[in-house]
Coordinates of C-alpha atoms and ligand atoms in Angstrom, one line a residue:
M1 CA 0.1 0.2 0.3
F2 CA 2.8 2.2 0.9
S3 CA 6.0 3.2 -1.3
E4 CA 9.0 1.7 0.2
R5 CA 11.0 4.7 -0.8
I6 CA 12.7 6.9 1.9
L7 CA 11.0 9.9 1.8
M8 CA 13.7 12.9 3.7
G9 CA 11.2 15.6 2.0
P10 CA 9.2 17.6 4.2
G11 CA 5.6 15.7 3.1
P12 CA 4.6 13.0 4.2
S13 CA 6.3 10.5 6.7
N14 CA 6.3 6.1 5.7
P15 CA 4.1 5.4 8.6
Y16 CA 4.7 2.6 11.2
P17 CA 3.4 -0.6 10.3
E18 CA 1.3 0.1 13.1
V19 CA -0.2 2.9 11.2
T20 CA -0.6 0.8 7.6
A21 CA -2.4 -1.9 9.7
A22 CA -5.0 1.0 11.2
L23 CA -5.6 2.4 7.7
V24 CA -6.5 -1.2 6.9
R25 CA -8.9 -2.0 9.7
P26 CA -12.4 -2.7 8.5
V27 CA -14.4 0.5 9.2
L28 CA -16.8 1.3 11.9
G29 CA -19.9 3.9 11.5
H30 CA -19.0 7.2 13.1
L31 CA -21.6 7.1 15.7
D32 CA -20.1 3.9 17.0
P33 CA -19.6 3.1 20.6
E34 CA -16.6 1.5 19.4
F35 CA -15.2 4.3 17.6
L36 CA -16.4 7.2 19.8
G37 CA -14.4 5.4 22.2
L38 CA -11.3 5.9 20.1
L39 CA -12.2 8.9 19.3
D40 CA -12.1 10.2 23.2
E41 CA -9.2 8.1 23.3
T42 CA -7.4 9.8 20.5
C43 CA -8.2 13.4 21.6
D44 CA -6.6 11.9 25.1
R45 CA -3.2 11.4 23.8
L46 CA -3.2 14.8 21.3
R47 CA -3.5 16.4 25.0
S48 CA -0.6 13.7 26.5
V49 CA 1.7 15.2 23.0
F50 CA 0.4 18.7 23.8
L51 CA 1.6 18.6 27.3
T52 CA -2.0 20.4 27.6
E53 CA -4.8 19.5 30.1
N54 CA -6.8 21.8 27.0
P55 CA -10.3 20.1 27.1
L56 CA -10.6 21.7 23.6
T57 CA -8.1 19.8 21.6
L58 CA -9.1 17.4 18.8
P59 CA -7.9 15.7 15.2
L60 CA -9.6 18.3 12.9
S61 CA -10.4 16.7 9.5
G62 CA -8.5 18.8 7.0
T63 CA -4.8 19.1 6.5
G64 CA -2.3 21.1 8.7
S65 CA -3.9 24.1 6.2
A66 CA -7.3 23.6 8.5
G67 CA -6.0 24.0 11.3
M68 CA -4.2 27.4 10.5
E69 CA -8.4 28.3 8.9
A70 CA -10.2 27.0 11.7
S71 CA -7.7 28.5 14.6
L72 CA -8.1 32.1 12.6
V73 CA -11.9 31.8 11.5
N74 CA -13.1 31.5 14.9
V75 CA -11.4 34.4 16.8
V76 CA -10.4 36.9 14.1
S77 CA -13.5 39.7 12.9
P78 CA -13.1 41.8 10.1
G79 CA -10.9 45.1 11.2
D80 CA -9.0 43.0 13.9
V81 CA -5.3 43.5 14.5
V82 CA -3.0 40.0 14.1
V83 CA 0.2 40.3 14.3
V84 CA 2.0 38.3 12.0
G85 CA 5.9 36.5 11.5
V86 CA 6.5 36.2 8.4
N87 CA 9.9 34.4 7.7
G88 CA 9.1 31.6 5.4
L89 CA 6.0 30.6 3.1
F90 CA 3.6 29.6 5.8
G91 CA 4.0 32.9 7.5
E92 CA 2.9 34.3 4.3
R93 CA -0.1 31.7 4.3
L94 CA -0.8 32.7 8.2
C95 CA -0.9 36.6 6.4
E96 CA -3.1 35.2 3.4
V97 CA -5.7 33.5 6.1
A98 CA -6.0 36.2 8.3
S99 CA -6.7 39.0 5.7
R100 CA -9.4 37.0 3.7
L101 CA -11.0 37.4 7.0
G102 CA -10.9 41.4 7.2
A103 CA -7.8 41.8 9.8
E104 CA -6.0 44.5 9.6
V105 CA -2.5 42.2 8.9
V106 CA 0.9 43.8 10.8
R107 CA 3.1 41.7 9.1
V108 CA 6.9 41.3 11.0
E109 CA 9.7 40.7 9.1
A110 CA 12.6 38.4 9.3
P111 CA 14.5 37.2 5.6
W112 CA 14.1 33.8 4.6
G113 CA 16.3 31.4 7.1
Q114 CA 16.8 33.6 10.2
P115 CA 14.8 33.6 12.6
L116 CA 12.1 36.1 13.9
D117 CA 12.8 38.5 16.8
P118 CA 10.1 38.4 19.5
E119 CA 10.8 41.1 21.1
A120 CA 9.9 43.2 17.3
L121 CA 6.2 40.9 17.6
L122 CA 6.0 41.6 20.8
S123 CA 6.4 45.2 20.0
A124 CA 4.8 45.6 16.5
H125 CA 1.3 47.0 17.8
P126 CA -0.6 47.9 21.2
D127 CA -3.1 45.6 21.4
P128 CA -3.4 42.9 19.2
K129 CA -6.3 40.4 19.0
V130 CA -3.5 37.4 17.8
V131 CA -0.1 37.1 17.3
A132 CA 0.2 34.2 15.1
V133 CA 3.6 32.7 14.2
V134 CA 4.9 29.4 12.9
H135 CA 7.0 27.6 15.4
A136 CA 8.8 25.6 12.8
E137 CA 9.3 26.9 9.3
T138 CA 9.4 24.0 6.8
S139 CA 10.2 26.2 3.7
T140 CA 13.3 27.3 5.4
G141 CA 14.6 25.0 8.3
V142 CA 14.5 27.6 11.0
R143 CA 12.8 27.5 14.2
N144 CA 11.1 30.4 16.1
D145 CA 11.1 31.1 19.6
V146 CA 7.4 31.0 21.5
S147 CA 8.0 30.9 24.8
T148 CA 8.8 34.9 24.9
L149 CA 5.8 35.2 23.5
A150 CA 4.0 33.8 25.0
A151 CA 5.5 35.1 28.2
G152 CA 5.0 39.0 26.8
K153 CA 1.6 38.7 24.5
G154 CA -0.7 40.4 27.5
D155 CA -4.2 39.8 26.8
A156 CA -3.7 38.9 22.7
L157 CA -4.2 35.2 21.9
L158 CA -1.1 33.2 20.6
V159 CA -1.6 31.2 18.0
V160 CA 0.7 28.6 17.3
D161 CA 1.9 26.8 14.1
T162 CA 3.4 23.3 15.1
V163 CA 2.5 21.3 11.8
T164 CA 6.2 20.8 11.6
S165 CA 7.6 20.8 15.1
L166 CA 4.7 18.2 17.3
G167 CA 6.7 15.1 18.2
G168 CA 10.1 16.5 16.4
I169 CA 11.1 18.7 19.3
P170 CA 9.3 20.2 22.8
V171 CA 6.0 21.8 22.4
E172 CA 4.6 23.0 25.6
V173 CA 1.5 24.5 25.0
D174 CA 0.4 24.4 28.7
G175 CA 4.0 24.9 29.7
W176 CA 4.8 28.4 27.6
G177 CA 1.2 29.4 27.5
I178 CA -0.1 28.9 23.8
D179 CA -3.4 30.2 23.6
I180 CA -4.6 28.1 20.1
S181 CA -1.9 25.6 18.9
Y182 CA -3.1 23.7 15.2
S183 CA -0.4 20.9 14.0
G184 CA -0.5 18.5 11.0
T185 CA -0.5 14.3 11.1
Q186 CA 2.3 13.8 8.0
K187 CA 5.0 15.0 10.1
C188 CA 6.5 14.2 13.0
L189 CA 3.8 12.4 14.3
G190 CA 4.7 9.7 11.1
V191 CA 1.3 9.5 9.6
P192 CA -0.5 10.2 6.3
P193 CA -1.9 13.4 5.7
G194 CA -5.4 14.2 6.6
L195 CA -5.9 15.4 9.9
S196 CA -4.9 18.3 11.9
P197 CA -4.5 18.4 15.5
V198 CA -6.1 21.7 17.5
T199 CA -6.0 22.7 21.3
V200 CA -7.6 25.4 22.7
S201 CA -7.4 26.5 25.5
P202 CA -10.3 27.4 27.8
G203 CA -9.6 31.4 27.9
A204 CA -9.2 31.1 24.2
R205 CA -12.5 29.1 24.4
E206 CA -14.4 31.9 25.8
R207 CA -13.2 33.6 23.3
L208 CA -14.5 31.9 20.3
L209 CA -16.5 33.3 18.0
E210 CA -20.1 33.1 18.3
R211 CA -21.1 32.6 14.8
P212 CA -18.0 32.8 12.5
T213 CA -17.8 32.6 9.0
S214 CA -17.2 29.2 8.6
W215 CA -19.8 26.6 9.6
Y216 CA -17.7 23.1 8.8
L217 CA -14.3 24.9 10.4
D218 CA -16.9 26.0 13.4
L219 CA -15.1 24.8 17.0
G220 CA -17.9 25.5 19.1
L221 CA -20.3 23.5 16.9
I222 CA -17.6 20.5 16.5
S223 CA -16.6 20.6 20.0
R224 CA -20.3 19.1 20.2
Y225 CA -19.5 15.9 18.8
V226 CA -15.8 15.3 18.6
G227 CA -14.3 15.2 22.3
A228 CA -17.5 15.9 23.9
A229 CA -18.1 13.2 26.7
A230 CA -21.7 13.1 26.7
G231 CA -24.7 14.1 25.0
R232 CA -22.8 14.3 21.5
T233 CA -24.8 16.2 18.1
Y234 CA -23.8 15.3 14.5
H235 CA -21.2 17.9 13.0
H236 CA -19.8 15.6 10.1
T237 CA -19.0 12.4 9.2
A238 CA -15.6 12.2 10.7
P239 CA -12.7 10.2 8.6
I240 CA -12.7 7.4 11.1
S241 CA -9.7 5.1 9.0
M242 CA -7.4 8.6 9.2
I243 CA -8.6 8.7 12.9
Y244 CA -8.0 5.2 13.5
A245 CA -4.3 5.9 11.6
L246 CA -3.8 8.9 14.2
H247 CA -4.8 7.0 17.6
A248 CA -2.1 4.4 16.5
G249 CA 0.8 6.7 15.4
L250 CA 0.4 8.1 19.2
G251 CA 0.3 5.2 20.4
V252 CA 3.5 4.4 18.9
L253 CA 5.1 7.7 19.7
L254 CA 3.9 7.7 23.7
E255 CA 5.0 4.2 23.4
E256 CA 8.3 5.6 22.6
G257 CA 8.2 8.2 25.0
L258 CA 7.7 11.8 24.3
A259 CA 11.2 12.8 25.1
A260 CA 13.1 9.7 23.4
S261 CA 11.5 10.8 20.7
W262 CA 12.4 14.6 20.9
A263 CA 15.7 13.1 21.5
R264 CA 16.2 10.9 18.4
H265 CA 15.3 13.9 15.7
E266 CA 17.8 15.6 17.8
S267 CA 20.5 13.3 16.9
C268 CA 19.3 12.5 13.4
G269 CA 19.2 15.8 12.8
Q270 CA 22.7 16.9 14.2
L271 CA 24.4 13.5 12.2
L272 CA 22.5 15.0 9.4
Q273 CA 23.9 17.9 9.5
D274 CA 27.6 17.5 10.4
G275 CA 27.5 15.3 7.3
L276 CA 26.2 17.6 4.7
E277 CA 29.0 19.8 6.4
K278 CA 31.6 16.9 6.2
L279 CA 30.8 16.9 2.3
G280 CA 31.5 20.8 1.8
M281 CA 28.2 21.5 2.2
V282 CA 26.8 25.1 3.7
L283 CA 23.9 25.2 5.7
V284 CA 21.1 27.8 5.7
A285 CA 19.5 28.9 9.4
P286 CA 22.0 29.7 12.7
A287 CA 22.8 26.7 14.3
S288 CA 20.9 28.4 17.3
H289 CA 17.9 28.4 15.4
R290 CA 18.3 24.7 13.3
L291 CA 15.4 22.3 13.3
P292 CA 16.8 18.6 13.4
E293 CA 13.7 17.6 11.7
L294 CA 13.9 19.6 8.5
T295 CA 17.8 20.7 7.4
T296 CA 17.8 23.0 4.5
V297 CA 21.6 23.3 2.7
W298 CA 22.0 25.8 -0.2
V299 CA 22.4 23.6 -3.8
P300 CA 25.8 24.0 -4.3
D301 CA 27.7 26.5 -7.1
E302 CA 29.2 23.7 -9.0
L303 CA 27.6 20.7 -9.4
P304 CA 29.2 17.7 -11.5
S305 CA 28.7 18.4 -15.4
G306 CA 26.2 17.9 -17.0
L307 CA 24.0 18.1 -13.7
G308 CA 21.4 20.8 -12.5
E309 CA 19.4 20.6 -8.6
A310 CA 16.6 18.3 -9.9
D311 CA 18.6 16.0 -11.6
V312 CA 20.6 15.7 -8.0
R313 CA 17.1 14.8 -6.4
R314 CA 15.8 13.1 -9.4
L315 CA 18.5 10.8 -8.8
L316 CA 18.5 10.1 -5.5
L317 CA 15.1 9.2 -6.1
N318 CA 15.5 6.9 -8.8
A319 CA 19.0 5.2 -8.2
Y320 CA 18.4 5.0 -4.4
G321 CA 14.7 5.4 -3.4
I322 CA 15.6 8.8 -1.5
E323 CA 13.6 11.3 -1.5
I324 CA 14.3 15.1 -0.8
G325 CA 12.5 18.5 -1.2
S326 CA 13.2 21.6 -3.5
G327 CA 13.6 24.8 -2.3
V328 CA 9.8 27.0 -2.2
G329 CA 9.3 29.8 -3.0
S330 CA 12.3 32.5 -2.5
M331 CA 14.5 30.2 -2.5
A332 CA 13.0 27.3 -5.0
G333 CA 16.1 26.2 -6.9
K334 CA 18.8 27.7 -4.4
V335 CA 18.1 25.2 -1.8
W336 CA 17.2 21.3 -1.2
R337 CA 15.3 20.9 1.7
I338 CA 15.7 17.3 4.0
G339 CA 12.9 16.1 6.7
C340 CA 14.1 13.7 9.2
M341 CA 11.0 13.3 10.9
G342 CA 8.6 11.0 12.7
H343 CA 9.1 7.2 11.1
T344 CA 12.2 8.7 8.8
A345 CA 14.5 10.1 11.4
R346 CA 16.5 7.0 11.6
R347 CA 20.4 7.0 11.7
R348 CA 20.1 4.0 9.0
N349 CA 18.4 6.8 6.7
V350 CA 20.8 9.6 7.2
E351 CA 23.5 7.3 6.7
L352 CA 21.8 6.6 3.1
L353 CA 21.5 9.6 2.0
L354 CA 25.0 11.3 3.2
E355 CA 27.1 8.0 1.4
A356 CA 24.0 8.4 -1.7
L357 CA 24.9 12.1 -2.0
G358 CA 28.2 12.3 -1.5
T359 CA 28.3 10.2 -4.3
I360 CA 26.4 11.6 -6.7
L361 CA 28.4 15.2 -5.9
D362 CA 31.2 13.4 -6.4
R363 CA 32.7 14.8 -3.0
Ligands
LIG401 N1 2.2 25.0 8.5 C1 3.7 24.8 8.2 C2 4.9 24.9 9.1 C3 3.1 23.3 7.1 O1 4.8 22.7 7.0 C4 2.9 23.2 6.7 C5 2.3 22.2 5.3 O2 3.5 21.7 5.0 C6 1.2 23.6 6.8 C7 1.6 24.7 7.2 C8 0.2 23.0 5.7 O3 -0.3 21.9 6.2 P1 -0.6 21.1 4.9 O4 -0.3 21.4 4.1 O5 -0.7 19.8 5.8 O6 -1.9 21.4 4.5

């Protein structure tokens, strides 16, 4: 069912065998008590991974972008000020979503490849309704600091994109004081794409709009079905197989232990980054804000004759079964993005990639 390729791009990880088995389980009805028990357990597991007690924590139907939209559409009304950190593609996407909601968007930028300055975000406006930031910028491999923002945000709601950080590096929703966070299943959780785990603090829950412009993403309505302990009312048909898969993937992660998973990502990322430097390549992100799960490296100026950057990626894929990502946005054609996340964050995969890249680049 799933490819044997090693996916080291920032897309869906190869599912764990437990996840694959979950996906082919017979499908129960979405109101079957057995399924509802598994759904509740999935929400509990999400709380453990987000490190939160938030009752409103659930797998939203839709990919990470659905979580992004839901996080904003439920709190932003036309004219509200939304401060957004922009140092990559997903910060840009946050601006686009907020501006479609009629928000007054205040952009706080850093160059692609550099981290945001939390103080600049905090002083960008005296009284924003929302401050939104991407924790792990998948387009550049940069980690943005979140805890400083949480400590200084005042009454603003802090919305944090943890699509590429959850499960791979520390994310402490309650410890840091994040109001709303959304993630994705296909990155460090090692589950196919299709759901967006979302968590909302009790304080933020009180500030959710009564009637957001999206019916489908209305967290107030959804939470009467998903995550409701009693008196559930139907909202939409839950994607059963995806929830089985997420339940299984979270089970694998929690059995390993969050700290052990962070350590595995850290050591694989370090091995990869050291190895790339030994091959004479230059990393994009500064060491202090480098993500272990997503490494961005400049494409060398000199490639073996006749090869372009896309040829190198094609050779890796066709000759070695390893996929790495291309650059996006202003970094298209200039960088490679090498994912090392979820199931693929294994020393063996990193060693294979370094060996293959060294051979192709003749280094
Ligand atoms: N935010 C970040 C940081 C991402 O990396 C991605 C996807 O790669 C998204 C949001 C959007 O998620 P999706 O593509 O699952 O909709």
